Tab-separated table of N, CA and C in Angstrom:
chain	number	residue	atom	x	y	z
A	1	UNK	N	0.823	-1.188	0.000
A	1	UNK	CA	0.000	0.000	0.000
A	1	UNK	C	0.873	1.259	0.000
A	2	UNK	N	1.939	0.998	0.944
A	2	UNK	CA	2.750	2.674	0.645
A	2	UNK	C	3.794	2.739	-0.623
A	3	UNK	N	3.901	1.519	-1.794
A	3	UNK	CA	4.119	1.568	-2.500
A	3	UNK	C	3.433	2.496	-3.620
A	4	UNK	N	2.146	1.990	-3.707
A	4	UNK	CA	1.246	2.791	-4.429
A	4	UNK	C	1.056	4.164	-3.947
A	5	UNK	N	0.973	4.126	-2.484
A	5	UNK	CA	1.178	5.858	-2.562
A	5	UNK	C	2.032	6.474	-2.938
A	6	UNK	N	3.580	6.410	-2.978
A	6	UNK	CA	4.313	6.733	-3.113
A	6	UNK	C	4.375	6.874	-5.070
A	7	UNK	N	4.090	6.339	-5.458
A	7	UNK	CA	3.872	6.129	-6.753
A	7	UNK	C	3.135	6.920	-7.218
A	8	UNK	N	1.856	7.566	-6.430
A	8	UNK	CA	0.984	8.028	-7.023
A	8	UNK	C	1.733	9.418	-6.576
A	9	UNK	N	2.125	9.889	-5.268
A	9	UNK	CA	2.695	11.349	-5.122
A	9	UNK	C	3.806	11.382	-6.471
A	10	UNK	N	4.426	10.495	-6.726
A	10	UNK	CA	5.630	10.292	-7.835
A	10	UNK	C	5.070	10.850	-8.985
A	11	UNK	N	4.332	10.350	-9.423
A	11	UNK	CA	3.187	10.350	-10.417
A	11	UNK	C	2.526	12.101	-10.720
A	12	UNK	N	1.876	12.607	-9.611
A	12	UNK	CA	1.231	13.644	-9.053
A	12	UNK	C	2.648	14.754	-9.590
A	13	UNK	N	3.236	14.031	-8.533
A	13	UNK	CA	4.410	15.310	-8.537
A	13	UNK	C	5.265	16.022	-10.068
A	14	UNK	N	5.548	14.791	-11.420
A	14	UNK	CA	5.918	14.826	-12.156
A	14	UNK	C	4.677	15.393	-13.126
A	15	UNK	N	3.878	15.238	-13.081
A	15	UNK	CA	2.467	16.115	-13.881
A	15	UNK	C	2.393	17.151	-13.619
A	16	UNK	N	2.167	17.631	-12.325
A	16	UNK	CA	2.298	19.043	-11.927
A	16	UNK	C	3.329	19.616	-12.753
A	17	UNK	N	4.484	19.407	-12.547
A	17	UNK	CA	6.137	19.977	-13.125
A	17	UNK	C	6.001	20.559	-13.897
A	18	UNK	N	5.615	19.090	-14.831
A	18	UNK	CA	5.431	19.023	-16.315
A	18	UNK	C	4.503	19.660	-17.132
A	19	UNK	N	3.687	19.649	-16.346
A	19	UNK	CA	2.604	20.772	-16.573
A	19	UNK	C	2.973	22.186	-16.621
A	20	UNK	N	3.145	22.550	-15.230
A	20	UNK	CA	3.707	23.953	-15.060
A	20	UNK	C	5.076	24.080	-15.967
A	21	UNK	N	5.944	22.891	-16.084
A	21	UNK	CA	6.850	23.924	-17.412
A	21	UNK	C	6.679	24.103	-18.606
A	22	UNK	N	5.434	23.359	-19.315
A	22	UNK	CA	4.657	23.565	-20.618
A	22	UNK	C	4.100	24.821	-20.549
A	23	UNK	N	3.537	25.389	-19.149
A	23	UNK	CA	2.972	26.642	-19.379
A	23	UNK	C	3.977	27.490	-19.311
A	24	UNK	N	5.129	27.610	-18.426
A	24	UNK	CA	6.096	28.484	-18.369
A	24	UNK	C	6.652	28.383	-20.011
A	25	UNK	N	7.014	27.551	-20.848
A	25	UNK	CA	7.454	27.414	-21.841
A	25	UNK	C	6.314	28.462	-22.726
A	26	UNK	N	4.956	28.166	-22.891
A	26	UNK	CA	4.211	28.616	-23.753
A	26	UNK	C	4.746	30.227	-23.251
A	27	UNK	N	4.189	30.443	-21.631
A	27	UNK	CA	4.508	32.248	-21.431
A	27	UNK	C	5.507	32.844	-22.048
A	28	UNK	N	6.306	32.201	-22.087
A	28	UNK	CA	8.012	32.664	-22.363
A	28	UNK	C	7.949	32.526	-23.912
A	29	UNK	N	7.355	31.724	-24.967
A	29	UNK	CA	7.072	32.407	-26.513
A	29	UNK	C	6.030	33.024	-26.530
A	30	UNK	N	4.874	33.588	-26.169
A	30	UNK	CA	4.101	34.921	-25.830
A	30	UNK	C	4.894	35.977	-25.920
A	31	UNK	N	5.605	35.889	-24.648
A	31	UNK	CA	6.744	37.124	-24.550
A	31	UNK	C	7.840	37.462	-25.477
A	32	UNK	N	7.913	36.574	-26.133
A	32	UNK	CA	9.217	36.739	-27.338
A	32	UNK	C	8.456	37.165	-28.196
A	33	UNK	N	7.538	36.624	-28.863
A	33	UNK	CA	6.806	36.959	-29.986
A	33	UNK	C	6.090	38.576	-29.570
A	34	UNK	N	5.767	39.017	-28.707
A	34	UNK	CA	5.083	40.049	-27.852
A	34	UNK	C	6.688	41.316	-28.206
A	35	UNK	N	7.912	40.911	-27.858
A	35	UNK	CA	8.672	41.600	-27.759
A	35	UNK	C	9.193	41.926	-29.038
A	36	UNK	N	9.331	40.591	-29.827
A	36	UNK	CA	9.494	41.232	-31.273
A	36	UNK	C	8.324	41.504	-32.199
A	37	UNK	N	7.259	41.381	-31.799
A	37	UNK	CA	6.307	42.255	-32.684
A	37	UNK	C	6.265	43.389	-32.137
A	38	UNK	N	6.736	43.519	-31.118
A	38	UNK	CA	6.544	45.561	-30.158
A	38	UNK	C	7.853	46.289	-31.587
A	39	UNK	N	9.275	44.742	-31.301
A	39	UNK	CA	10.371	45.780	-31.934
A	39	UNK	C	10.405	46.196	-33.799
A	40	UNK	N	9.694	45.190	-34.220
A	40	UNK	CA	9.447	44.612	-35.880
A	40	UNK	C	8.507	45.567	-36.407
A	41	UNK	N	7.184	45.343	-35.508
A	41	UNK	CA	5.453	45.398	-36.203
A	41	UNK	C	5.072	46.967	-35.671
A	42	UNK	N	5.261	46.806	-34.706
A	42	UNK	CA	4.222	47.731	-34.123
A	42	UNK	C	4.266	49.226	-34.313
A	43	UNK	N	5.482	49.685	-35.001
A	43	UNK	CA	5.294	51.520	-35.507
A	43	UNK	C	4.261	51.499	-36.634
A	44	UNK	N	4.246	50.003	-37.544
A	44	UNK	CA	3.685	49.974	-38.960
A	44	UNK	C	1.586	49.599	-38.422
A	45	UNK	N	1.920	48.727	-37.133
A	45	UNK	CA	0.502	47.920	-36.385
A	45	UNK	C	0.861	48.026	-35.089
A	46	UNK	N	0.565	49.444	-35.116
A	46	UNK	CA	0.237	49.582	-33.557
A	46	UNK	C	-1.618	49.300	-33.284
A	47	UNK	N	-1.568	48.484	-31.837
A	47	UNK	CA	-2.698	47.573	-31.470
A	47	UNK	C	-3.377	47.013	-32.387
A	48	UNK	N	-2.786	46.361	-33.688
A	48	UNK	CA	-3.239	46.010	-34.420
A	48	UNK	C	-3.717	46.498	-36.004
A	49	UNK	N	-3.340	47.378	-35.661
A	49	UNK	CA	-4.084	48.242	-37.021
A	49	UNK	C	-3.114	48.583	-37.578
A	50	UNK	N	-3.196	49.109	-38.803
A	50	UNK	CA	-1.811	49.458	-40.156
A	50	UNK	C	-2.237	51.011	-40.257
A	51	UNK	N	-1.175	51.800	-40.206
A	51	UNK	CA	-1.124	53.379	-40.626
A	51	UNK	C	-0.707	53.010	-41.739
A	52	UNK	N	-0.188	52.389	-42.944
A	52	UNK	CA	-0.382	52.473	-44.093
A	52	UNK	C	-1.333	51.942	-45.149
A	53	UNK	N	-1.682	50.970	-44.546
A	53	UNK	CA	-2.997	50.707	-45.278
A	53	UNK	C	-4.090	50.505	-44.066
A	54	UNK	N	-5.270	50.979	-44.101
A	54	UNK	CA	-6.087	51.047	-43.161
A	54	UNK	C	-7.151	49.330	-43.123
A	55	UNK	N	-7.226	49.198	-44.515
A	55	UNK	CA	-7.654	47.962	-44.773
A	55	UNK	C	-6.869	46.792	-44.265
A	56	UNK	N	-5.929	46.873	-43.957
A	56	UNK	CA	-4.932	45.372	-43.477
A	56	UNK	C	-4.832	44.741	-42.275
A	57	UNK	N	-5.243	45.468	-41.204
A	57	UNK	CA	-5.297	45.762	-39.965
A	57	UNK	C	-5.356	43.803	-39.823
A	58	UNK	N	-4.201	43.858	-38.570
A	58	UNK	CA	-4.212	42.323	-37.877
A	58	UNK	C	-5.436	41.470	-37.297
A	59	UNK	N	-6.746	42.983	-37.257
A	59	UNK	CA	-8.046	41.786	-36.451
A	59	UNK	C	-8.248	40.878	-37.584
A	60	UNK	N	-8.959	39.607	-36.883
A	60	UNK	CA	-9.502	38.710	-37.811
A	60	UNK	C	-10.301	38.378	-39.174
A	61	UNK	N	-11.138	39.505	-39.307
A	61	UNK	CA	-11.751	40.218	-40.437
A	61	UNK	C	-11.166	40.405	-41.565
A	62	UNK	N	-10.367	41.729	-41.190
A	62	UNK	CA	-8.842	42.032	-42.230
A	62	UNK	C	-7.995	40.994	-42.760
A	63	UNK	N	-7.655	40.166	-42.321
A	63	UNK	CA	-6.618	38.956	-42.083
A	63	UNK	C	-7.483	38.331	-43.446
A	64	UNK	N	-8.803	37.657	-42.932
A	64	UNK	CA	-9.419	36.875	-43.573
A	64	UNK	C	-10.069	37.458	-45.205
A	65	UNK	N	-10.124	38.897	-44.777
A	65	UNK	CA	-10.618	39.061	-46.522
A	65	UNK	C	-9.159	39.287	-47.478
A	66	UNK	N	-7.901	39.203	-46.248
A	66	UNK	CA	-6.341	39.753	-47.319
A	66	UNK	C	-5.910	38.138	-47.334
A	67	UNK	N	-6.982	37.050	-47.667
A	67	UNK	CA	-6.101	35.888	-47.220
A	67	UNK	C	-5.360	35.452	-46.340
A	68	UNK	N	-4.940	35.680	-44.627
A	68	UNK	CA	-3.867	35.499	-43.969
A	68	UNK	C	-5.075	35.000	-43.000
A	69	UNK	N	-5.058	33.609	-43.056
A	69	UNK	CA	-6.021	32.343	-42.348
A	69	UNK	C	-5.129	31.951	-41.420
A	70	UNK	N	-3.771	31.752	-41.767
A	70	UNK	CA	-3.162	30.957	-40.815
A	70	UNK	C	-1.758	31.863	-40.164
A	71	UNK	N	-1.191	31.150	-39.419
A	71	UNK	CA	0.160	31.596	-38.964
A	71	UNK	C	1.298	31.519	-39.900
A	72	UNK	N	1.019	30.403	-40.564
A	72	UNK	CA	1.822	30.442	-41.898
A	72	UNK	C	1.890	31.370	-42.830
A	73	UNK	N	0.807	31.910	-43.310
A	73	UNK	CA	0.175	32.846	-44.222
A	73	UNK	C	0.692	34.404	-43.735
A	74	UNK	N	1.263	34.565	-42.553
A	74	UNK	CA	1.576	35.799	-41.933
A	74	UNK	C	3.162	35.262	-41.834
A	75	UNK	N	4.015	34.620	-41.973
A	75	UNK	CA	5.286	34.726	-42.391
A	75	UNK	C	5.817	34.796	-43.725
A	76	UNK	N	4.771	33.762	-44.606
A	76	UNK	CA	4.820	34.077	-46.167
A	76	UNK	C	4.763	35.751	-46.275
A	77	UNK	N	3.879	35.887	-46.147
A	77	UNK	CA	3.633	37.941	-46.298
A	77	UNK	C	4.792	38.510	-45.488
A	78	UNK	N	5.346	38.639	-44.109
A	78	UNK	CA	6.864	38.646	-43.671
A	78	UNK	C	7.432	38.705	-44.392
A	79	UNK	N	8.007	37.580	-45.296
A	79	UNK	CA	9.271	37.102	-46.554
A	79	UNK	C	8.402	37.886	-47.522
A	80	UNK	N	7.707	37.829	-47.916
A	80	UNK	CA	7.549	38.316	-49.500
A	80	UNK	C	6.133	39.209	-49.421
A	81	UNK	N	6.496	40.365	-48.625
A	81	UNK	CA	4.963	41.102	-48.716
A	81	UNK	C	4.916	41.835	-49.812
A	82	UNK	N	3.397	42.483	-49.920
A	82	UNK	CA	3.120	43.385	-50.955
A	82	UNK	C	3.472	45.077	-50.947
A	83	UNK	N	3.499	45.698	-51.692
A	83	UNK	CA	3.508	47.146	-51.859
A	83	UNK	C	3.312	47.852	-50.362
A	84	UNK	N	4.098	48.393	-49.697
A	84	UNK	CA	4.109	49.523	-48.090
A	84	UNK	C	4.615	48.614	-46.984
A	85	UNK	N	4.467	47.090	-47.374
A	85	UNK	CA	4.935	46.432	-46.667
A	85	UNK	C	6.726	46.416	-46.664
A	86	UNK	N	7.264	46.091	-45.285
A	86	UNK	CA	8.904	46.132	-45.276
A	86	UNK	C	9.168	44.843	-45.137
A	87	UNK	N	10.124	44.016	-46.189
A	87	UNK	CA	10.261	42.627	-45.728
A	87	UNK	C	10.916	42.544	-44.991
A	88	UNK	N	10.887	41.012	-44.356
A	88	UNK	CA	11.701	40.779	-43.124
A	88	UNK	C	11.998	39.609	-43.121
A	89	UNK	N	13.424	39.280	-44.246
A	89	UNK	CA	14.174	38.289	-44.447
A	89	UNK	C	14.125	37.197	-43.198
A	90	UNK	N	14.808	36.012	-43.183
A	90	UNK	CA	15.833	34.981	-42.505
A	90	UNK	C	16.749	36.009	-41.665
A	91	UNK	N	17.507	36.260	-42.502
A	91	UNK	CA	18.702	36.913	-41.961
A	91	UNK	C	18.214	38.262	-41.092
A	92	UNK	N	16.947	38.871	-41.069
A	92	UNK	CA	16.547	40.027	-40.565
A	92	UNK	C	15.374	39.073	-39.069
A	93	UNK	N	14.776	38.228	-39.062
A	93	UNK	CA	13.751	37.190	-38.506
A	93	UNK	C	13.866	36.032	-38.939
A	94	UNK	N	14.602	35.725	-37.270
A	94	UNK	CA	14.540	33.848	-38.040
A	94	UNK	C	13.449	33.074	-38.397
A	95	UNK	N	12.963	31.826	-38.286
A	95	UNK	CA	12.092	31.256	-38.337
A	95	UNK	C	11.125	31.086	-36.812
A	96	UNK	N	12.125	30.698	-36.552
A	96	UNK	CA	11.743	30.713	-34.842
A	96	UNK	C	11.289	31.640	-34.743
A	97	UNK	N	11.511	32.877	-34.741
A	97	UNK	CA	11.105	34.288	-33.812
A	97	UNK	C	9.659	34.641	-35.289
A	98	UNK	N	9.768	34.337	-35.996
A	98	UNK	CA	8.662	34.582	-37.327
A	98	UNK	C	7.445	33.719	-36.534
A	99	UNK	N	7.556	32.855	-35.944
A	99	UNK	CA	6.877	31.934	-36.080
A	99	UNK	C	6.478	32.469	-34.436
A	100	UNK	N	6.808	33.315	-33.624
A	100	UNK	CA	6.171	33.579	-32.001
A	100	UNK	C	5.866	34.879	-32.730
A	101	UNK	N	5.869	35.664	-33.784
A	101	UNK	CA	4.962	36.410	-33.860
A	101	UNK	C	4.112	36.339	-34.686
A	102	UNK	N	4.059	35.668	-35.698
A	102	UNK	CA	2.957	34.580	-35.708
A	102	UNK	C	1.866	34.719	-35.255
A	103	UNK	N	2.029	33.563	-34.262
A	103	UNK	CA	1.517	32.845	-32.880
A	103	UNK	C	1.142	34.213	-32.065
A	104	UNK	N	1.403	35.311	-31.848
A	104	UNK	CA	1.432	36.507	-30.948
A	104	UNK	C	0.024	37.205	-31.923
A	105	UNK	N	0.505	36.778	-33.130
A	105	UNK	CA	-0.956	38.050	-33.871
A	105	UNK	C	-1.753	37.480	-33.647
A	106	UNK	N	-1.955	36.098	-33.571
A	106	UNK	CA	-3.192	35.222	-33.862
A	106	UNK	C	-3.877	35.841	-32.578
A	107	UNK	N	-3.099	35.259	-30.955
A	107	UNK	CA	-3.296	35.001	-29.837
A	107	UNK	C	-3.812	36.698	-29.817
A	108	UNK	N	-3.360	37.494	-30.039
A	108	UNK	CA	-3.793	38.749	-29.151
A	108	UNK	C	-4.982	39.711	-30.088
A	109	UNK	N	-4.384	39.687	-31.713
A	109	UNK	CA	-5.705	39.940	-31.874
A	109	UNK	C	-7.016	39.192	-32.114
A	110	UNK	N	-7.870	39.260	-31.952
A	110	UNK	CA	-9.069	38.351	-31.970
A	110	UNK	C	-10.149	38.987	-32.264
């Protein structure tokens, strides 16, 4: 019997962890993606919206009638945007950091 308890606090204890460092992990690309869309995006989309084109704006609406459905679809446009847009190579945004802001437009605007 104090086998199984012990097993089960074992058990308990390693879920919790594991748990809590999946969320610490997720917070911590929030914050990256959060920090480089403040340093990248945000003079061009501040809270979301575009001072050069008024139509482009990051809410969901905009996104969906300019084609940009996915997270993917917002790094393609990154690498190879259209006219007012500034690209933002590999060598300028890696993949990694393309990909938490991304993940950052989706998550915050809504």
């Amino acid at each position: 019997m104090k086998r199984i308890g012990l097993l089960l606090f074992v058990f308990s204890f390693i879920c919790f962890f594991g748990v809590a460092g999946a969320s610490a992990k997720e917070d911590s690309k929030e914050s990256l993606g959060e920090q480089l869309f403040m340093k990248h995006c945000s003079k061009c989309h501040p809270n979301g919206g575009n001072v050069i084109t008024v139509t482009k704006t990051l809410n969901p609406k905009d996104r969906e009638a300019n084609e940009i459905k996915t997270e993917e679809d917002v790094i393609k446009l990154m690498r190879n945007p259209g006219p007012g847009m500034v690209k933002f190579g590999k060598d300028v945004i890696s993949e990694k950091d393309a990909k938490a802001i991304a993940a950052y437009i989706f998550k915050t605007f809504k």
